[in-house]
Short mmCIF file of N, CA and C in Angstrom, two decimals:
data_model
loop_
_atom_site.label_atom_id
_atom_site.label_comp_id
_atom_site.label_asym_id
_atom_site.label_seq_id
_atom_site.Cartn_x
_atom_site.Cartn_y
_atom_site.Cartn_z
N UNK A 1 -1.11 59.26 304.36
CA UNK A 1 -0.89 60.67 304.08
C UNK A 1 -0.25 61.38 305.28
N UNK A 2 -0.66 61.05 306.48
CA UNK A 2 -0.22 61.93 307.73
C UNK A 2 1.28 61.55 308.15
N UNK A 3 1.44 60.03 307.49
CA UNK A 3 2.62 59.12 307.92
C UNK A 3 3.58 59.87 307.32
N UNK A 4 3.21 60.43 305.68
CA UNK A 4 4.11 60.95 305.09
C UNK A 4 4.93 62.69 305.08
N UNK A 5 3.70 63.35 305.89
CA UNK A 5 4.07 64.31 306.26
C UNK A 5 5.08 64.54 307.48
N UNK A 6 4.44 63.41 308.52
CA UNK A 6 5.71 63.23 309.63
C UNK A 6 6.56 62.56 309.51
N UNK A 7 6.96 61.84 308.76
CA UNK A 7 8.40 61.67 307.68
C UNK A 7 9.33 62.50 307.23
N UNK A 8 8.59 64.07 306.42
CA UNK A 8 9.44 64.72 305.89
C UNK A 8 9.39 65.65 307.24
N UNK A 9 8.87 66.05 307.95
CA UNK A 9 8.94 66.65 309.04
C UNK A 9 10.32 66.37 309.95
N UNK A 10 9.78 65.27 310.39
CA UNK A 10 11.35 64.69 310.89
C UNK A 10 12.65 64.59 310.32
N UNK A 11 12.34 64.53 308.92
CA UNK A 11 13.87 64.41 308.26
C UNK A 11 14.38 66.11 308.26
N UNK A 12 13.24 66.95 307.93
CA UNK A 12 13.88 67.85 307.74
C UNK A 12 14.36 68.65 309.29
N UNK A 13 13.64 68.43 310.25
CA UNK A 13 14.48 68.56 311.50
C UNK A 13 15.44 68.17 312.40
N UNK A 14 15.71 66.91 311.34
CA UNK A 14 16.92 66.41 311.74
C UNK A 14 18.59 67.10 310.75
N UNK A 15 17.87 67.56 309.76
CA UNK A 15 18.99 67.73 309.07
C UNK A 15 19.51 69.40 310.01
N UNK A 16 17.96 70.22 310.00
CA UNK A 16 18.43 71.63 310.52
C UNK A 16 19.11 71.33 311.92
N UNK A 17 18.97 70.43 312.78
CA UNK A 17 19.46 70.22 314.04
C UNK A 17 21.31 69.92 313.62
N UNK A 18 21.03 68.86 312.80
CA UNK A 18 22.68 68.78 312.36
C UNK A 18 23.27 69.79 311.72
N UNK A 19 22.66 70.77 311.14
CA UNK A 19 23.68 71.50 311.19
C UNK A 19 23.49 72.85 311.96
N UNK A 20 23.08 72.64 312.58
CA UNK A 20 23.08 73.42 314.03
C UNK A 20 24.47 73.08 314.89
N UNK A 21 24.04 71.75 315.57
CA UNK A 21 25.91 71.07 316.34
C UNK A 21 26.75 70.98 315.15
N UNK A 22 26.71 70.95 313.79
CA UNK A 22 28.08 71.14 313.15
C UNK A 22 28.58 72.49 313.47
N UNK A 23 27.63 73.79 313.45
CA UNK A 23 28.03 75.21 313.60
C UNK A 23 28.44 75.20 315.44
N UNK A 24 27.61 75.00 316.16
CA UNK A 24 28.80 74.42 317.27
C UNK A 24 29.70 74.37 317.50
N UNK A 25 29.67 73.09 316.92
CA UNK A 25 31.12 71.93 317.21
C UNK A 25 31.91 72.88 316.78
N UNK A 26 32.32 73.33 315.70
CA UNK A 26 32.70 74.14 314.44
C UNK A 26 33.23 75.11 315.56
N UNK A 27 32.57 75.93 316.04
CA UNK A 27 32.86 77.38 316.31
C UNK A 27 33.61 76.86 317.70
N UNK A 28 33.32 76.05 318.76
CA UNK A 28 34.01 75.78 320.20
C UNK A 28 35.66 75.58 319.50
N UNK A 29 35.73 74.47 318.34
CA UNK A 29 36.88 73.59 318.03
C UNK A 29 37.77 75.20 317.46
N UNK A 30 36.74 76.20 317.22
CA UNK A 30 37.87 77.01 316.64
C UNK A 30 38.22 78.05 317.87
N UNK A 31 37.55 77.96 318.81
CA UNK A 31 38.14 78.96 319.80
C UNK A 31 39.45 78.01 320.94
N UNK A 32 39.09 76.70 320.70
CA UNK A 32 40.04 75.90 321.41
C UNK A 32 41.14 75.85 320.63
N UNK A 33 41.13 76.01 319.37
CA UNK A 33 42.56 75.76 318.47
C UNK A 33 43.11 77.22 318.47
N UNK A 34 42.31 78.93 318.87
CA UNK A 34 42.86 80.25 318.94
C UNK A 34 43.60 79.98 320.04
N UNK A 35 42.88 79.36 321.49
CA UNK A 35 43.76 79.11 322.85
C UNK A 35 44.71 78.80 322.78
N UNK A 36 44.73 77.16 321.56
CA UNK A 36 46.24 76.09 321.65
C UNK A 36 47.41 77.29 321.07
N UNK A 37 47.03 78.17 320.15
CA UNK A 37 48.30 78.77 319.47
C UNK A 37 48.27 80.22 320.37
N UNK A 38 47.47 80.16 321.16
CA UNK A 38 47.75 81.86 321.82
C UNK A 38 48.99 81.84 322.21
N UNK A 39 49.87 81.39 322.45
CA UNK A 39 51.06 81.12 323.15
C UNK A 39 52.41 81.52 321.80
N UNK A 40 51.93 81.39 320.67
CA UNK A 40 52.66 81.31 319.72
C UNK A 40 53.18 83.39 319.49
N UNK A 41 54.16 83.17 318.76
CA UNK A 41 55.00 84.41 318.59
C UNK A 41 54.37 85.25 317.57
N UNK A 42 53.83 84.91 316.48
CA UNK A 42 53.11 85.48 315.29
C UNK A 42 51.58 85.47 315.27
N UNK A 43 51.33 86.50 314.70
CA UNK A 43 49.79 86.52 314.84
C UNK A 43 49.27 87.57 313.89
N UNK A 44 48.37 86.93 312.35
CA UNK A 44 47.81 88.02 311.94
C UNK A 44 46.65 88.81 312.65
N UNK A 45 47.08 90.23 312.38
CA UNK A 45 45.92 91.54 313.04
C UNK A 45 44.90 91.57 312.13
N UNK A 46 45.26 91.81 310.56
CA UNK A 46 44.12 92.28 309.84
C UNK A 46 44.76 92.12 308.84
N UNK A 47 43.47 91.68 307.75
CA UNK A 47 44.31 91.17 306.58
C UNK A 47 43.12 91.98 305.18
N UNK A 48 43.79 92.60 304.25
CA UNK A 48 42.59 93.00 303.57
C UNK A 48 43.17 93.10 301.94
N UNK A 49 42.06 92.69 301.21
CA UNK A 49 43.19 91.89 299.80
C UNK A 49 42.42 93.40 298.48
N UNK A 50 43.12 93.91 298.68
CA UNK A 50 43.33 95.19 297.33
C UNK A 50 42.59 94.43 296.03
N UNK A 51 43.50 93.51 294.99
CA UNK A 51 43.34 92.69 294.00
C UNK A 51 42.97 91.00 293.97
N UNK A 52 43.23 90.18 293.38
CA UNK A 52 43.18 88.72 293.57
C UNK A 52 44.70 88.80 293.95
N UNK A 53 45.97 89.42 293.15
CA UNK A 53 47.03 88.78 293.91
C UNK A 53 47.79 90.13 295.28
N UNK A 54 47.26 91.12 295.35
CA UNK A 54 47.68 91.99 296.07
C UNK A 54 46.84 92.06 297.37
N UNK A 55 47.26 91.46 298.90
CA UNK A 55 46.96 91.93 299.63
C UNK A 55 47.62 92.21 300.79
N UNK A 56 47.10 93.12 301.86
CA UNK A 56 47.79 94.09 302.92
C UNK A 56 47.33 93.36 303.99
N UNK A 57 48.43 93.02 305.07
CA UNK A 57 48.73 92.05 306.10
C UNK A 57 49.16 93.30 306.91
N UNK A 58 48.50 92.73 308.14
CA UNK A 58 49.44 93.41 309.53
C UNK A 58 49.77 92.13 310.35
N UNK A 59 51.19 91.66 310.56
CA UNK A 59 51.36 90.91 311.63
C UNK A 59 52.16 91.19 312.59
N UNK A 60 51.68 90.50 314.07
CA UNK A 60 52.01 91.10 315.03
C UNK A 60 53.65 89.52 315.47
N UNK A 61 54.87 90.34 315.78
CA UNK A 61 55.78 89.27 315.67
C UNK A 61 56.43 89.93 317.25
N UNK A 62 56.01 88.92 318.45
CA UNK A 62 56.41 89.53 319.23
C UNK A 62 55.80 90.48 319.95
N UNK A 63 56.68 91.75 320.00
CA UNK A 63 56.37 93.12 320.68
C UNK A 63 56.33 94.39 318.89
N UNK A 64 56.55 93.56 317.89
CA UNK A 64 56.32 94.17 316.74
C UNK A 64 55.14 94.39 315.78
N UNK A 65 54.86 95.00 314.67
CA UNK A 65 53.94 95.20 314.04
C UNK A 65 54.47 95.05 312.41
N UNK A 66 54.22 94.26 311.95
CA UNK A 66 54.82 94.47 310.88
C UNK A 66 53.66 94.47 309.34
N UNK A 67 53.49 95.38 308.74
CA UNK A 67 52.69 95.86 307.39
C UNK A 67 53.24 95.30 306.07
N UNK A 68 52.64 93.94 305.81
CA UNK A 68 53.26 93.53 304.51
C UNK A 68 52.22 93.81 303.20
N UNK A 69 52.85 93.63 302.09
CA UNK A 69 52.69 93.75 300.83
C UNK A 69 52.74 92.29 300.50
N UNK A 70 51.22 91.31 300.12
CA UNK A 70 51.68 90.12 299.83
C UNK A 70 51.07 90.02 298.44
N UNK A 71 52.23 89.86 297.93
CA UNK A 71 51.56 88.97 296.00
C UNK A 71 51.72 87.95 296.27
N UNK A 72 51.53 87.43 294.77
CA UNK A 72 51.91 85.75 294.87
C UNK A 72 52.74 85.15 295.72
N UNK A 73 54.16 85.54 294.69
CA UNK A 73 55.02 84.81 294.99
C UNK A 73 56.18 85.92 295.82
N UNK A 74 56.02 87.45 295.96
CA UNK A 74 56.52 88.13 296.81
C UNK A 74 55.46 89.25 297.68
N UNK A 75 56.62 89.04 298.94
CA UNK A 75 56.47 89.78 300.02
C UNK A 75 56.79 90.69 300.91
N UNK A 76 56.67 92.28 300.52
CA UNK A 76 57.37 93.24 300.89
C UNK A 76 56.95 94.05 302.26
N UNK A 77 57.87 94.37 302.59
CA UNK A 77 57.67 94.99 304.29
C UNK A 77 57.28 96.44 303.71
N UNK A 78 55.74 97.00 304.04
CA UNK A 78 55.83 98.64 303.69
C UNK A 78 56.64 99.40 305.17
N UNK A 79 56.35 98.96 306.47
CA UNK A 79 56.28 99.01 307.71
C UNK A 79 56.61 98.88 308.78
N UNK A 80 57.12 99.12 309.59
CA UNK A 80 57.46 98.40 310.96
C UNK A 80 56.70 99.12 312.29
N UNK A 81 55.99 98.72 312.99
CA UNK A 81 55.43 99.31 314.26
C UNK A 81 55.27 98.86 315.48
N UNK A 82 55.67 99.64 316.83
CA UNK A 82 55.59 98.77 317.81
C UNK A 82 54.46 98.48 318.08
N UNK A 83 53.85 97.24 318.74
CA UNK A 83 52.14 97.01 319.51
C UNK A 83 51.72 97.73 319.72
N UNK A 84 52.40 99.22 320.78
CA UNK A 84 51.72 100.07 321.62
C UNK A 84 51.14 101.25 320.50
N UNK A 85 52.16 101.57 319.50
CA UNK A 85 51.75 102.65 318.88
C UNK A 85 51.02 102.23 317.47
N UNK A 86 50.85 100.57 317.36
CA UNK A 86 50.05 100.15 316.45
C UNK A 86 48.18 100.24 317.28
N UNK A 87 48.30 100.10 318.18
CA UNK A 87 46.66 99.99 319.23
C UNK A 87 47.00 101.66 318.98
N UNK A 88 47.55 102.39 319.58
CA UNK A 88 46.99 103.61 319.46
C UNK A 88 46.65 104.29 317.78
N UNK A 89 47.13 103.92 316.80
CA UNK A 89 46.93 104.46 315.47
C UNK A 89 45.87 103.50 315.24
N UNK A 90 44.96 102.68 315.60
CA UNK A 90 44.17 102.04 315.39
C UNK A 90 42.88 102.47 316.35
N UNK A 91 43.19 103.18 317.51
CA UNK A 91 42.16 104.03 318.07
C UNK A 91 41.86 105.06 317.12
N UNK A 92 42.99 105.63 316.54
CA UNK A 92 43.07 107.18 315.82
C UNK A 92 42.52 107.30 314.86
N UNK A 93 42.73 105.78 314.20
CA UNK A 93 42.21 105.66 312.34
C UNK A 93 40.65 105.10 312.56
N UNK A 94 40.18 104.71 313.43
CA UNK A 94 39.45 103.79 313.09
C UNK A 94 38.29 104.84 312.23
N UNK A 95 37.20 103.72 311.32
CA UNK A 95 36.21 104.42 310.43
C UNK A 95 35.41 104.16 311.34
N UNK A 96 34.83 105.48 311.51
CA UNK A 96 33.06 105.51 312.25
C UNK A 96 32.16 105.17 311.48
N UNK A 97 31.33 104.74 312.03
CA UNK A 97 29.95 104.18 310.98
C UNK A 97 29.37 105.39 310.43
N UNK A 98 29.14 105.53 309.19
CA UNK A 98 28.70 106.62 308.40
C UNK A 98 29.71 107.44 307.53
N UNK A 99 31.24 107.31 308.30
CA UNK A 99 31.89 107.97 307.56
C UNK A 99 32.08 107.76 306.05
N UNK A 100 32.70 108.31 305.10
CA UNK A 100 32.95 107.88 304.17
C UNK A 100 34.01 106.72 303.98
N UNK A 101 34.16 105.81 303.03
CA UNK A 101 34.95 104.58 302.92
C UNK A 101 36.83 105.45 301.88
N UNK A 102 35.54 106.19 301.13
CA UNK A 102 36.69 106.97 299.78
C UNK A 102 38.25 107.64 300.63
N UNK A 103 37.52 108.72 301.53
CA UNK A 103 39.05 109.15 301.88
C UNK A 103 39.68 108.39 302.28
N UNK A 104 39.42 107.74 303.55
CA UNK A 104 40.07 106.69 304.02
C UNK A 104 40.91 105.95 303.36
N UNK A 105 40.60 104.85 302.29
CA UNK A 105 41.17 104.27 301.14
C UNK A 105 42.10 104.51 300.54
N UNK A 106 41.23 106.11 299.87
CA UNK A 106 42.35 106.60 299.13
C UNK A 106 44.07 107.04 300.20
N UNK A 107 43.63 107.73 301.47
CA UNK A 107 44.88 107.85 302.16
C UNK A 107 46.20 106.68 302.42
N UNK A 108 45.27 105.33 302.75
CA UNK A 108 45.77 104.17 302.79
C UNK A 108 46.08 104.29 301.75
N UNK A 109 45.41 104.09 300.71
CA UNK A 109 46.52 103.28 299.17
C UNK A 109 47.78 103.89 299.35
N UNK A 110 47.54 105.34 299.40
CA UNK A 110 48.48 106.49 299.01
C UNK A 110 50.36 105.91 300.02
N UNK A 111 49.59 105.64 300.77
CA UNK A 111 50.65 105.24 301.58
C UNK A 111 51.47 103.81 301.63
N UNK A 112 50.70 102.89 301.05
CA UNK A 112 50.90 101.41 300.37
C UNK A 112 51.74 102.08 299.04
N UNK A 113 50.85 102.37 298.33
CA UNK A 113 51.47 102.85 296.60
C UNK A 113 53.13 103.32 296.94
N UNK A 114 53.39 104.03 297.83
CA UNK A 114 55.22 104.91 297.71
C UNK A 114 56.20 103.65 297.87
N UNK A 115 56.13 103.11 298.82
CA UNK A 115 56.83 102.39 298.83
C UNK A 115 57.24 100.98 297.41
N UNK A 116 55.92 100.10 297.18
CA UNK A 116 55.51 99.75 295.98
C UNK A 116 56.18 100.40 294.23
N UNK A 117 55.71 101.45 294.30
CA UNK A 117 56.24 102.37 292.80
C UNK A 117 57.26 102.44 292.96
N UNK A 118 58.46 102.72 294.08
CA UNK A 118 59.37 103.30 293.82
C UNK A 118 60.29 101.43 293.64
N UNK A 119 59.86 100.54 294.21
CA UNK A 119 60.07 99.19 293.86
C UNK A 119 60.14 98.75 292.29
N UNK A 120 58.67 99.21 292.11
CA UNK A 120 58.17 98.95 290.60
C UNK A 120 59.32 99.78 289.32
N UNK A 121 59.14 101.46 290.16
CA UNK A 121 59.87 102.21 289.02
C UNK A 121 61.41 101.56 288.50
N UNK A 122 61.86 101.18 289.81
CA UNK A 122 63.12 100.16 289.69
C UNK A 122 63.68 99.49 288.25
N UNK A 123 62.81 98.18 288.61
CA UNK A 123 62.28 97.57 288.03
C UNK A 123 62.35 97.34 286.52
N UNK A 124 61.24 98.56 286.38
CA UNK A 124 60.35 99.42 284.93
C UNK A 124 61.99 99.66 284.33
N UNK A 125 63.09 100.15 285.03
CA UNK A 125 63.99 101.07 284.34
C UNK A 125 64.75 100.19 283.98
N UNK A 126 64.88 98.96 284.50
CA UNK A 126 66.00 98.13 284.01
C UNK A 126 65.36 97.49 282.67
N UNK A 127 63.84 96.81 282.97
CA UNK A 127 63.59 96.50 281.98
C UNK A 127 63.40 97.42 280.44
N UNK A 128 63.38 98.52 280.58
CA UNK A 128 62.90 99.44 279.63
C UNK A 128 63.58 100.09 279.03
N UNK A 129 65.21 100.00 279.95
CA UNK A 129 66.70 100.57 279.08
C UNK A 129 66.53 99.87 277.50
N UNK A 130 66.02 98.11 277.79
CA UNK A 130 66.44 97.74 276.26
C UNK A 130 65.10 98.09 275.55
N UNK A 131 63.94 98.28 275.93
CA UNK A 131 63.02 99.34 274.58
C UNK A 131 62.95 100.39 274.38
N UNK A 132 63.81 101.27 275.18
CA UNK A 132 64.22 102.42 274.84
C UNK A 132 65.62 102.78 273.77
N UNK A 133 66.22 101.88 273.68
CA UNK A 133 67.36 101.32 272.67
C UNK A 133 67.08 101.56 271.70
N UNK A 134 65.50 100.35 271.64
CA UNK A 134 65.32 99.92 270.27
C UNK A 134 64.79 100.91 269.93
N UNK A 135 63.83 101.34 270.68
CA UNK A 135 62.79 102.60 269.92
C UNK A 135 64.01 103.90 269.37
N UNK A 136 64.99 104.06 269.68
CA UNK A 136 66.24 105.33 269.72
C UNK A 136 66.77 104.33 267.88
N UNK A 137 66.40 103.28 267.75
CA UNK A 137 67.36 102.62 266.38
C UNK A 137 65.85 102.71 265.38
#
């Protein structure tokens, strides 16, 4: 009986230990692979996904800032900003804890959405010349 309790004892502290050094291993291997590419030209800032296929990218290219629009299979620039005045609008915007999430959001969308609609309205008009035809017959 005692044999069998320090059996499962041990197994089960061996498993929590392993995955203890997997979270480790795990986390060193990922700050050594941020080092290997620090050197590299591109770099996402912040990435935050609206829908399943709509989300808002900031990448930094260079001494640039660039605000994409990513769907699926396209990818539109809302944006362009330099580093310096992307860190300072990111001092300016940031949400304080407590604030509300709503205005915020809504200001962002508002500012995602213009560029977007007037893409979309495009679009809408070419396709809609021919059901506007039909609906006129």
């Amino acid at each position: 009986m005692l044999q069998n309790i320090y059996t499962v004892f041990t197994v089960v502290s061996m498993i929590i230990i392993v995955i203890f050094m997997a979270y480790f291993v795990t986390s060193i291997i990922g700050k050594k692979t941020n080092f290997y590419f620090q050197g590299r030209s591109v770099k996402v800032l912040e990435r935050t996904a609206l829908t399943a296929q709509l989300t808002i990218m900031a990448i930094q290219v260079l001494d640039k800032v660039y605000i994409l629009a990513v769907q699926s299979k396209n990818i539109e620039v809302i944006d362009t900003l330099d580093y310096i005045e992307w860190i300072e609008y990111k001092k300016n915007h940031e949400v304080c804890e407590g604030e509300e999430l709503a205005p915020f959001i809504k200001r962002s969308l508002d500012i995602i959405k213009k560029p977007l609609t007037k893409k979309n309205a495009k679009d809408s008009c070419k396709k809609g010349d021919k059901n506007r035809n039909h609906e006129r017959k």
